[in-house]
Coordinates of N, CA and C in Angstrom, one line a residue:
M1 N 0.8 -1.2 0.0 CA 0.0 0.0 0.0 C 0.9 1.2 0.0
T2 N 0.5 2.2 -0.8 CA 1.3 3.5 -0.9 C 0.8 4.5 0.2
Y3 N 1.7 5.1 0.9 CA 1.4 6.1 1.9 C 1.8 7.5 1.5
C4 N 2.6 7.6 0.4 CA 3.1 9.0 0.0 C 2.4 9.3 -1.3
Y5 N 2.0 10.6 -1.4 CA 1.3 11.0 -2.7 C 2.0 12.3 -3.1
N6 N 1.9 12.6 -4.4 CA 2.5 13.8 -5.0 C 1.4 15.0 -5.0
E7 N 0.2 14.6 -4.7 CA -0.9 15.6 -4.6 C -1.6 15.6 -3.2
P8 N -2.2 16.6 -2.8 CA -2.9 16.6 -1.6 C -3.9 15.5 -1.5
T9 N -4.0 14.7 -0.4 CA -4.9 13.6 -0.2 C -5.6 13.8 1.1
E10 N -6.9 13.7 1.1 CA -7.6 14.0 2.4 C -8.0 12.6 3.0
F11 N -7.8 12.6 4.3 CA -8.1 11.4 5.1 C -9.2 11.8 6.2
L12 N -10.0 10.8 6.6 CA -11.0 11.0 7.6 C -10.6 10.1 8.8
V13 N -10.8 10.7 10.0 CA -10.7 9.9 11.2 C -12.1 9.6 11.7
K14 N -12.4 8.3 11.8 CA -13.7 7.9 12.3 C -13.6 7.3 13.6
E15 N -14.1 7.9 14.6 CA -14.1 7.4 16.0 C -15.5 7.1 16.5
N16 N -15.6 5.9 17.2 CA -16.8 5.6 17.8 C -16.9 6.1 19.2
I17 N -17.5 7.2 19.5 CA -17.5 7.9 20.8 C -18.1 7.0 21.9
F18 N -19.1 6.2 21.5 CA -19.8 5.4 22.5 C -19.2 4.0 22.7
S19 N -17.9 3.8 22.3 CA -17.3 2.5 22.3 C -16.6 2.2 23.7
L20 N -16.6 1.0 24.2 CA -16.0 0.6 25.4 C -14.5 0.2 25.1
S21 N -14.1 0.3 23.9 CA -12.7 -0.2 23.5 C -11.7 0.9 23.7
G22 N -12.0 2.1 24.2 CA -11.1 3.1 24.4 C -10.9 4.0 23.3
D23 N -9.7 4.6 23.0 CA -9.5 5.5 21.9 C -9.2 4.7 20.6
S24 N -10.2 4.0 20.2 CA -10.0 3.2 18.9 C -10.7 3.9 17.8
F25 N -10.0 4.0 16.6 CA -10.6 4.6 15.5 C -9.9 4.1 14.2
K26 N -10.5 4.5 13.1 CA -10.0 4.2 11.8 C -9.6 5.4 11.0
I27 N -8.6 5.3 10.2 CA -8.2 6.4 9.3 C -8.4 6.0 7.9
K28 N -9.4 6.7 7.2 CA -9.8 6.3 5.9 C -9.5 7.4 4.9
R29 N -9.3 7.0 3.6 CA -9.1 8.0 2.5 C -10.5 8.5 2.2
E30 N -10.7 9.9 2.2 CA -12.0 10.5 2.0 C -12.6 10.1 0.6
S31 N -11.8 10.1 -0.4 CA -12.3 9.9 -1.8 C -13.0 8.6 -2.0
D32 N -12.5 7.5 -1.4 CA -13.1 6.2 -1.6 C -13.5 5.4 -0.4
G33 N -13.1 5.9 0.8 CA -13.4 5.2 2.1 C -12.5 4.1 2.4
Q34 N -11.4 3.9 1.7 CA -10.5 2.8 2.0 C -9.8 3.1 3.3
V35 N -9.8 2.0 4.2 CA -9.1 2.1 5.5 C -7.6 2.0 5.2
F36 N -6.8 3.0 5.8 CA -5.4 2.9 5.7 C -4.8 2.4 7.0
F37 N -5.3 2.9 8.1 CA -4.8 2.6 9.4 C -5.9 2.4 10.4
K38 N -5.6 1.6 11.4 CA -6.5 1.5 12.6 C -5.7 1.8 13.8
V39 N -6.3 2.5 14.7 CA -5.7 2.8 16.0 C -6.5 2.1 17.1
K40 N -5.8 1.3 17.9 CA -6.4 0.6 19.0 C -5.9 1.2 20.3
G41 N -6.9 1.7 21.1 CA -6.6 2.2 22.5 C -7.2 1.2 23.5
N42 N -6.9 1.4 24.7 CA -7.4 0.5 25.8 C -8.1 1.4 26.8
A43 N -9.4 1.3 27.0 CA -10.1 2.1 28.0 C -9.8 1.7 29.4
F44 N -9.3 0.5 29.6 CA -9.1 0.1 31.0 C -7.6 -0.1 31.3
S45 N -6.8 0.8 30.8 CA -5.3 0.8 31.0 C -4.9 1.9 31.9
I46 N -3.9 1.7 32.7 CA -3.4 2.7 33.6 C -2.6 3.8 32.8
K47 N -1.7 3.3 31.9 CA -1.0 4.3 31.1 C -1.7 4.5 29.8
D48 N -1.5 5.7 29.2 CA -2.1 6.1 28.0 C -1.3 5.6 26.8
S49 N -1.6 4.5 26.2 CA -0.9 4.0 25.0 C -1.9 3.5 24.0
K50 N -1.5 3.6 22.8 CA -2.3 3.1 21.6 C -1.4 2.3 20.7
K51 N -2.0 1.6 19.8 CA -1.3 0.8 18.8 C -1.8 1.3 17.4
L52 N -0.8 1.6 16.5 CA -1.2 1.9 15.1 C -1.0 0.7 14.3
L53 N -2.1 0.3 13.7 CA -2.1 -1.0 12.9 C -2.3 -0.6 11.4
S54 N -1.8 -1.5 10.6 CA -2.1 -1.4 9.1 C -3.5 -1.8 8.9
N55 N -4.0 -1.6 7.7 CA -5.4 -1.9 7.4 C -5.7 -3.4 7.6
D56 N -4.7 -4.3 7.5 CA -4.9 -5.7 7.7 C -4.6 -6.2 9.1
G57 N -4.4 -5.2 10.0 CA -4.3 -5.5 11.4 C -2.8 -5.8 11.9
T58 N -1.8 -5.6 11.1 CA -0.4 -5.7 11.5 C 0.0 -4.5 12.3
E59 N 0.5 -4.8 13.5 CA 0.9 -3.7 14.4 C 2.2 -3.1 13.9
L60 N 2.1 -1.7 13.6 CA 3.2 -1.0 13.1 C 4.0 -0.2 14.1
Y61 N 3.2 0.5 14.9 CA 3.9 1.4 15.9 C 3.1 1.4 17.2
K62 N 3.8 1.7 18.3 CA 3.2 1.9 19.6 C 3.3 3.4 20.0
M63 N 2.2 4.0 20.4 CA 2.2 5.4 20.8 C 1.9 5.4 22.3
S64 N 2.9 6.1 23.0 CA 2.7 6.2 24.5 C 2.9 7.6 24.9
E65 N 2.1 8.0 25.9 CA 2.1 9.4 26.3 C 2.7 9.6 27.7
K66 N 3.6 10.5 27.8 CA 4.1 10.8 29.1 C 3.1 11.7 29.9
L67 N 2.5 11.2 30.9 CA 1.4 11.8 31.6 C 1.8 12.9 32.5
V68 N 2.9 12.8 33.2 CA 3.4 13.9 34.1 C 4.5 14.7 33.5
S69 N 4.1 15.9 33.0 CA 5.0 16.7 32.2 C 4.4 18.1 32.0
F70 N 5.3 19.1 32.0 CA 4.8 20.5 31.8 C 4.2 20.5 30.4
R71 N 4.9 19.9 29.4 CA 4.4 19.9 28.1 C 4.1 18.4 27.8
D72 N 2.9 18.1 27.4 CA 2.5 16.7 27.1 C 3.4 16.2 26.0
R73 N 4.0 15.0 26.2 CA 4.8 14.4 25.1 C 4.2 13.0 24.8
M74 N 4.3 12.7 23.5 CA 3.9 11.4 23.0 C 5.1 10.8 22.3
Y75 N 5.4 9.5 22.5 CA 6.5 8.9 21.9 C 5.9 7.8 21.0
I76 N 6.5 7.7 19.8 CA 6.1 6.7 18.8 C 7.2 5.8 18.6
E77 N 7.0 4.5 18.9 CA 8.0 3.4 18.8 C 7.7 2.5 17.7
D78 N 8.8 2.1 16.9 CA 8.7 1.0 15.9 C 8.5 -0.3 16.6
R79 N 7.4 -1.0 16.4 CA 7.2 -2.3 17.1 C 8.2 -3.4 16.7
S80 N 8.8 -3.3 15.5 CA 9.7 -4.4 15.1 C 11.1 -4.2 15.8
T81 N 11.5 -3.0 16.1 CA 12.8 -2.7 16.7 C 12.7 -2.2 18.2
G82 N 11.6 -1.6 18.6 CA 11.4 -1.0 19.9 C 12.0 0.4 19.9
E83 N 12.6 0.9 18.8 CA 13.2 2.2 18.8 C 12.2 3.3 18.7
R84 N 12.4 4.4 19.4 CA 11.6 5.6 19.3 C 11.9 6.2 18.0
V85 N 10.9 6.4 17.1 CA 11.1 7.0 15.8 C 10.6 8.5 15.8
L86 N 9.6 8.8 16.6 CA 9.1 10.2 16.7 C 8.8 10.6 18.1
T87 N 9.0 11.9 18.4 CA 8.6 12.5 19.6 C 7.7 13.7 19.3
V88 N 6.5 13.7 19.9 CA 5.5 14.7 19.7 C 5.3 15.5 20.9
R89 N 5.3 16.9 20.8 CA 5.1 17.8 22.0 C 4.4 19.0 21.6
K90 N 3.5 19.5 22.5 CA 2.9 20.8 22.3 C 3.9 21.9 22.1
K91 N 3.6 22.8 21.2 CA 4.5 23.9 20.9 C 4.7 24.8 22.2
S92 N 3.7 25.0 22.9 CA 3.7 25.9 24.1 C 3.1 25.3 25.3
I93 N 3.6 25.7 26.5 CA 3.0 25.2 27.7 C 1.6 25.7 27.8
L94 N 1.3 26.9 27.4 CA -0.1 27.5 27.5 C -0.7 27.3 26.1
H95 N -1.8 26.6 26.1 CA -2.5 26.5 24.8 C -4.0 26.4 25.2
L96 N -4.8 26.9 24.3 CA -6.3 26.8 24.5 C -6.9 26.1 23.3
P97 N -7.0 24.8 23.3 CA -7.5 24.1 22.2 C -8.9 24.5 21.7
V98 N -9.7 25.0 22.6 CA -11.1 25.4 22.3 C -11.1 26.7 21.4
V99 N -10.1 27.6 21.7 CA -10.0 28.8 21.0 C -8.9 28.7 19.9
G100 N -9.3 28.4 18.7 CA -8.4 28.5 17.6 C -7.6 27.2 17.4
G101 N -7.6 26.2 18.2 CA -6.9 25.0 17.9 C -5.6 24.8 18.7
R102 N -4.7 24.1 18.1 CA -3.5 23.7 18.9 C -2.4 23.5 17.9
T103 N -1.2 23.7 18.4 CA 0.0 23.5 17.5 C 0.9 22.5 18.3
V104 N 1.4 21.4 17.5 CA 2.3 20.5 18.1 C 3.5 20.4 17.2
H105 N 4.7 20.1 17.8 CA 5.9 19.9 17.0 C 6.3 18.4 17.1
V106 N 6.9 17.9 16.0 CA 7.3 16.5 15.9 C 8.8 16.5 15.6
W107 N 9.5 15.7 16.4 CA 11.0 15.5 16.2 C 11.2 14.0 15.8
K108 N 12.2 13.8 14.9 CA 12.6 12.4 14.5 C 13.4 11.9 15.7
G109 N 13.2 10.7 16.1 CA 13.9 10.1 17.1 C 13.3 10.2 18.5
G110 N 14.1 9.9 19.5 CA 13.6 9.8 20.9 C 13.6 11.0 21.8
D111 N 14.0 12.1 21.3 CA 14.0 13.3 22.1 C 13.5 14.5 21.4
D112 N 13.3 15.6 22.1 CA 12.7 16.8 21.5 C 13.7 18.0 21.6
E113 N 15.0 17.7 21.3 CA 16.0 18.7 21.3 C 16.3 19.2 19.9
G114 N 16.7 20.5 19.8 CA 17.0 21.0 18.4 C 15.7 21.4 17.7
E115 N 15.9 21.6 16.4 CA 14.8 22.1 15.5 C 13.8 20.9 15.3
P116 N 12.5 21.2 15.4 CA 11.5 20.2 15.1 C 11.5 19.9 13.6
W117 N 11.1 18.6 13.3 CA 11.0 18.2 11.9 C 9.7 18.6 11.3
L118 N 8.6 18.6 12.0 CA 7.3 18.8 11.5 C 6.4 19.6 12.5
E119 N 5.6 20.4 11.9 CA 4.7 21.2 12.7 C 3.2 20.9 12.3
I120 N 2.4 20.6 13.2 CA 1.0 20.3 12.9 C 0.1 21.4 13.6
K121 N -0.6 22.1 12.9 CA -1.5 23.2 13.4 C -2.9 22.8 13.0
G122 N -3.9 23.2 13.9 CA -5.2 23.0 13.6 C -6.2 22.7 14.7
S123 N -7.4 22.4 14.3 CA -8.4 22.1 15.2 C -9.2 20.9 14.7
I124 N -9.2 19.9 15.5 CA -10.0 18.7 15.2 C -11.4 19.0 15.2
M125 N -11.9 19.9 16.1 CA -13.3 20.2 16.1 C -13.7 20.9 14.8
R126 N -12.8 21.7 14.2 CA -13.2 22.3 12.9 C -12.8 21.4 11.7
K127 N -12.2 20.3 12.0 CA -11.8 19.3 11.0 C -10.9 19.9 10.0
K128 N -9.9 20.7 10.5 CA -8.9 21.3 9.6 C -7.5 21.2 10.3
L129 N -6.6 20.5 9.6 CA -5.2 20.4 10.1 C -4.3 20.8 9.0
Q130 N -3.1 21.4 9.4 CA -2.1 21.8 8.4 C -0.8 21.2 8.9
L131 N -0.1 20.4 8.0 CA 1.2 19.9 8.4 C 2.2 20.6 7.6
T132 N 3.3 21.0 8.3 CA 4.4 21.7 7.6 C 5.7 21.1 8.0
V133 N 6.5 20.7 7.0 CA 7.8 20.1 7.2 C 8.8 21.3 7.5
L134 N 9.4 21.3 8.6 CA 10.3 22.4 9.1 C 11.8 22.1 8.8
A135 N 12.2 20.8 8.8 CA 13.6 20.4 8.6 C 13.6 19.1 7.9
S136 N 14.7 18.8 7.2 CA 14.8 17.6 6.5 C 15.5 16.5 7.3

Protein backbone atom coordinates (compact mmCIF):
# COMPACT_ATOMS: atom_id res chain seq x y z
CA MET A 1 0.00 0.00 0.00
CA THR A 2 1.29 3.48 -0.89
CA TYR A 3 1.39 6.08 1.89
CA CYS A 4 3.08 8.96 0.01
CA TYR A 5 1.35 11.03 -2.66
CA ASN A 6 2.46 13.85 -4.98
CA GLU A 7 -0.89 15.63 -4.62
CA PRO A 8 -2.92 16.61 -1.55
CA THR A 9 -4.89 13.62 -0.24
CA GLU A 10 -7.60 13.96 2.36
CA PHE A 11 -8.14 11.40 5.10
CA LEU A 12 -10.96 11.00 7.60
CA VAL A 13 -10.67 9.89 11.20
CA LYS A 14 -13.73 7.92 12.26
CA GLU A 15 -14.06 7.39 16.00
CA ASN A 16 -16.85 5.58 17.79
CA ILE A 17 -17.53 7.87 20.78
CA PHE A 18 -19.77 5.35 22.54
CA SER A 19 -17.29 2.47 22.33
CA LEU A 20 -15.95 0.61 25.38
CA SER A 21 -12.73 -0.15 23.52
CA GLY A 22 -11.05 3.14 24.45
CA ASP A 23 -9.50 5.50 21.91
CA SER A 24 -9.97 3.19 18.94
CA PHE A 25 -10.61 4.60 15.48
CA LYS A 26 -9.95 4.15 11.76
CA ILE A 27 -8.17 6.45 9.31
CA LYS A 28 -9.80 6.33 5.85
CA ARG A 29 -9.13 8.02 2.53
CA GLU A 30 -11.99 10.45 1.98
CA SER A 31 -12.34 9.89 -1.78
CA ASP A 32 -13.15 6.16 -1.62
CA GLY A 33 -13.44 5.24 2.08
CA GLN A 34 -10.49 2.83 1.96
CA VAL A 35 -9.12 2.12 5.46
CA PHE A 36 -5.39 2.90 5.66
CA PHE A 37 -4.78 2.58 9.40
CA LYS A 38 -6.51 1.46 12.56
CA VAL A 39 -5.67 2.81 16.01
CA LYS A 40 -6.42 0.64 19.03
CA GLY A 41 -6.63 2.17 22.47
CA ASN A 42 -7.42 0.51 25.78
CA ALA A 43 -10.11 2.09 27.96
CA PHE A 44 -9.07 0.08 31.01
CA SER A 45 -5.31 0.77 30.98
CA ILE A 46 -3.38 2.72 33.63
CA LYS A 47 -0.97 4.27 31.09
CA ASP A 48 -2.14 6.07 27.99
CA SER A 49 -0.91 4.04 25.04
CA LYS A 50 -2.27 3.11 21.65
CA LYS A 51 -1.26 0.84 18.77
CA LEU A 52 -1.15 1.94 15.13
CA LEU A 53 -2.14 -0.97 12.90
CA SER A 54 -2.08 -1.37 9.13
CA ASN A 55 -5.43 -1.91 7.43
CA ASP A 56 -4.86 -5.71 7.66
CA GLY A 57 -4.26 -5.54 11.44
CA THR A 58 -0.44 -5.74 11.49
CA GLU A 59 0.94 -3.73 14.42
CA LEU A 60 3.25 -0.99 13.07
CA TYR A 61 3.85 1.44 15.94
CA LYS A 62 3.17 1.90 19.62
CA MET A 63 2.18 5.38 20.79
CA SER A 64 2.67 6.17 24.48
CA GLU A 65 2.08 9.44 26.29
CA LYS A 66 4.14 10.84 29.14
CA LEU A 67 1.38 11.84 31.55
CA VAL A 68 3.36 13.86 34.14
CA SER A 69 5.03 16.69 32.22
CA PHE A 70 4.77 20.47 31.76
CA ARG A 71 4.38 19.87 28.05
CA ASP A 72 2.54 16.72 27.10
CA ARG A 73 4.79 14.38 25.14
CA MET A 74 3.94 11.38 23.03
CA TYR A 75 6.52 8.86 21.88
CA ILE A 76 6.08 6.73 18.76
CA GLU A 77 8.02 3.44 18.78
CA ASP A 78 8.67 1.03 15.90
CA ARG A 79 7.18 -2.29 17.08
CA SER A 80 9.71 -4.38 15.15
CA THR A 81 12.79 -2.75 16.75
CA GLY A 82 11.43 -1.02 19.89
CA GLU A 83 13.22 2.16 18.76
CA ARG A 84 11.60 5.57 19.30
CA VAL A 85 11.10 7.01 15.84
CA LEU A 86 9.13 10.19 16.68
CA THR A 87 8.61 12.50 19.65
CA VAL A 88 5.51 14.75 19.66
CA ARG A 89 5.13 17.76 21.96
CA LYS A 90 2.87 20.80 22.33
CA LYS A 91 4.54 23.92 20.95
CA SER A 92 3.71 25.94 24.06
CA ILE A 93 3.00 25.22 27.71
CA LEU A 94 -0.06 27.45 27.49
CA HIS A 95 -2.54 26.47 24.82
CA LEU A 96 -6.27 26.84 24.48
CA PRO A 97 -7.51 24.07 22.17
CA VAL A 98 -11.09 25.38 22.27
CA VAL A 99 -10.01 28.84 21.03
CA GLY A 100 -8.41 28.46 17.61
CA GLY A 101 -6.90 25.00 17.89
CA ARG A 102 -3.51 23.68 18.86
CA THR A 103 0.03 23.45 17.54
CA VAL A 104 2.32 20.48 18.10
CA HIS A 105 5.90 19.87 17.00
CA VAL A 106 7.31 16.52 15.92
CA TRP A 107 10.96 15.45 16.18
CA LYS A 108 12.57 12.44 14.53
CA GLY A 109 13.93 10.06 17.13
CA GLY A 110 13.57 9.77 20.89
CA ASP A 111 14.03 13.32 22.13
CA ASP A 112 12.74 16.84 21.50
CA GLU A 113 16.03 18.72 21.30
CA GLY A 114 16.96 21.04 18.45
CA GLU A 115 14.83 22.07 15.50
CA PRO A 116 11.55 20.16 15.11
CA TRP A 117 11.02 18.19 11.91
CA LEU A 118 7.27 18.76 11.48
CA GLU A 119 4.65 21.21 12.74
CA ILE A 120 0.96 20.33 12.94
CA LYS A 121 -1.52 23.18 13.41
CA GLY A 122 -5.24 23.05 13.56
CA SER A 123 -8.43 22.11 15.22
CA ILE A 124 -9.97 18.66 15.17
CA MET A 125 -13.31 20.24 16.11
CA ARG A 126 -13.15 22.33 12.91
CA LYS A 127 -11.84 19.29 10.99
CA LYS A 128 -8.89 21.26 9.62
CA LEU A 129 -5.20 20.41 10.12
CA GLN A 130 -2.11 21.78 8.41
CA LEU A 131 1.17 19.85 8.37
CA THR A 132 4.40 21.73 7.61
CA VAL A 133 7.83 20.12 7.19
CA LEU A 134 10.30 22.37 9.05
CA ALA A 135 13.56 20.43 8.63
CA SER A 136 14.83 17.56 6.49
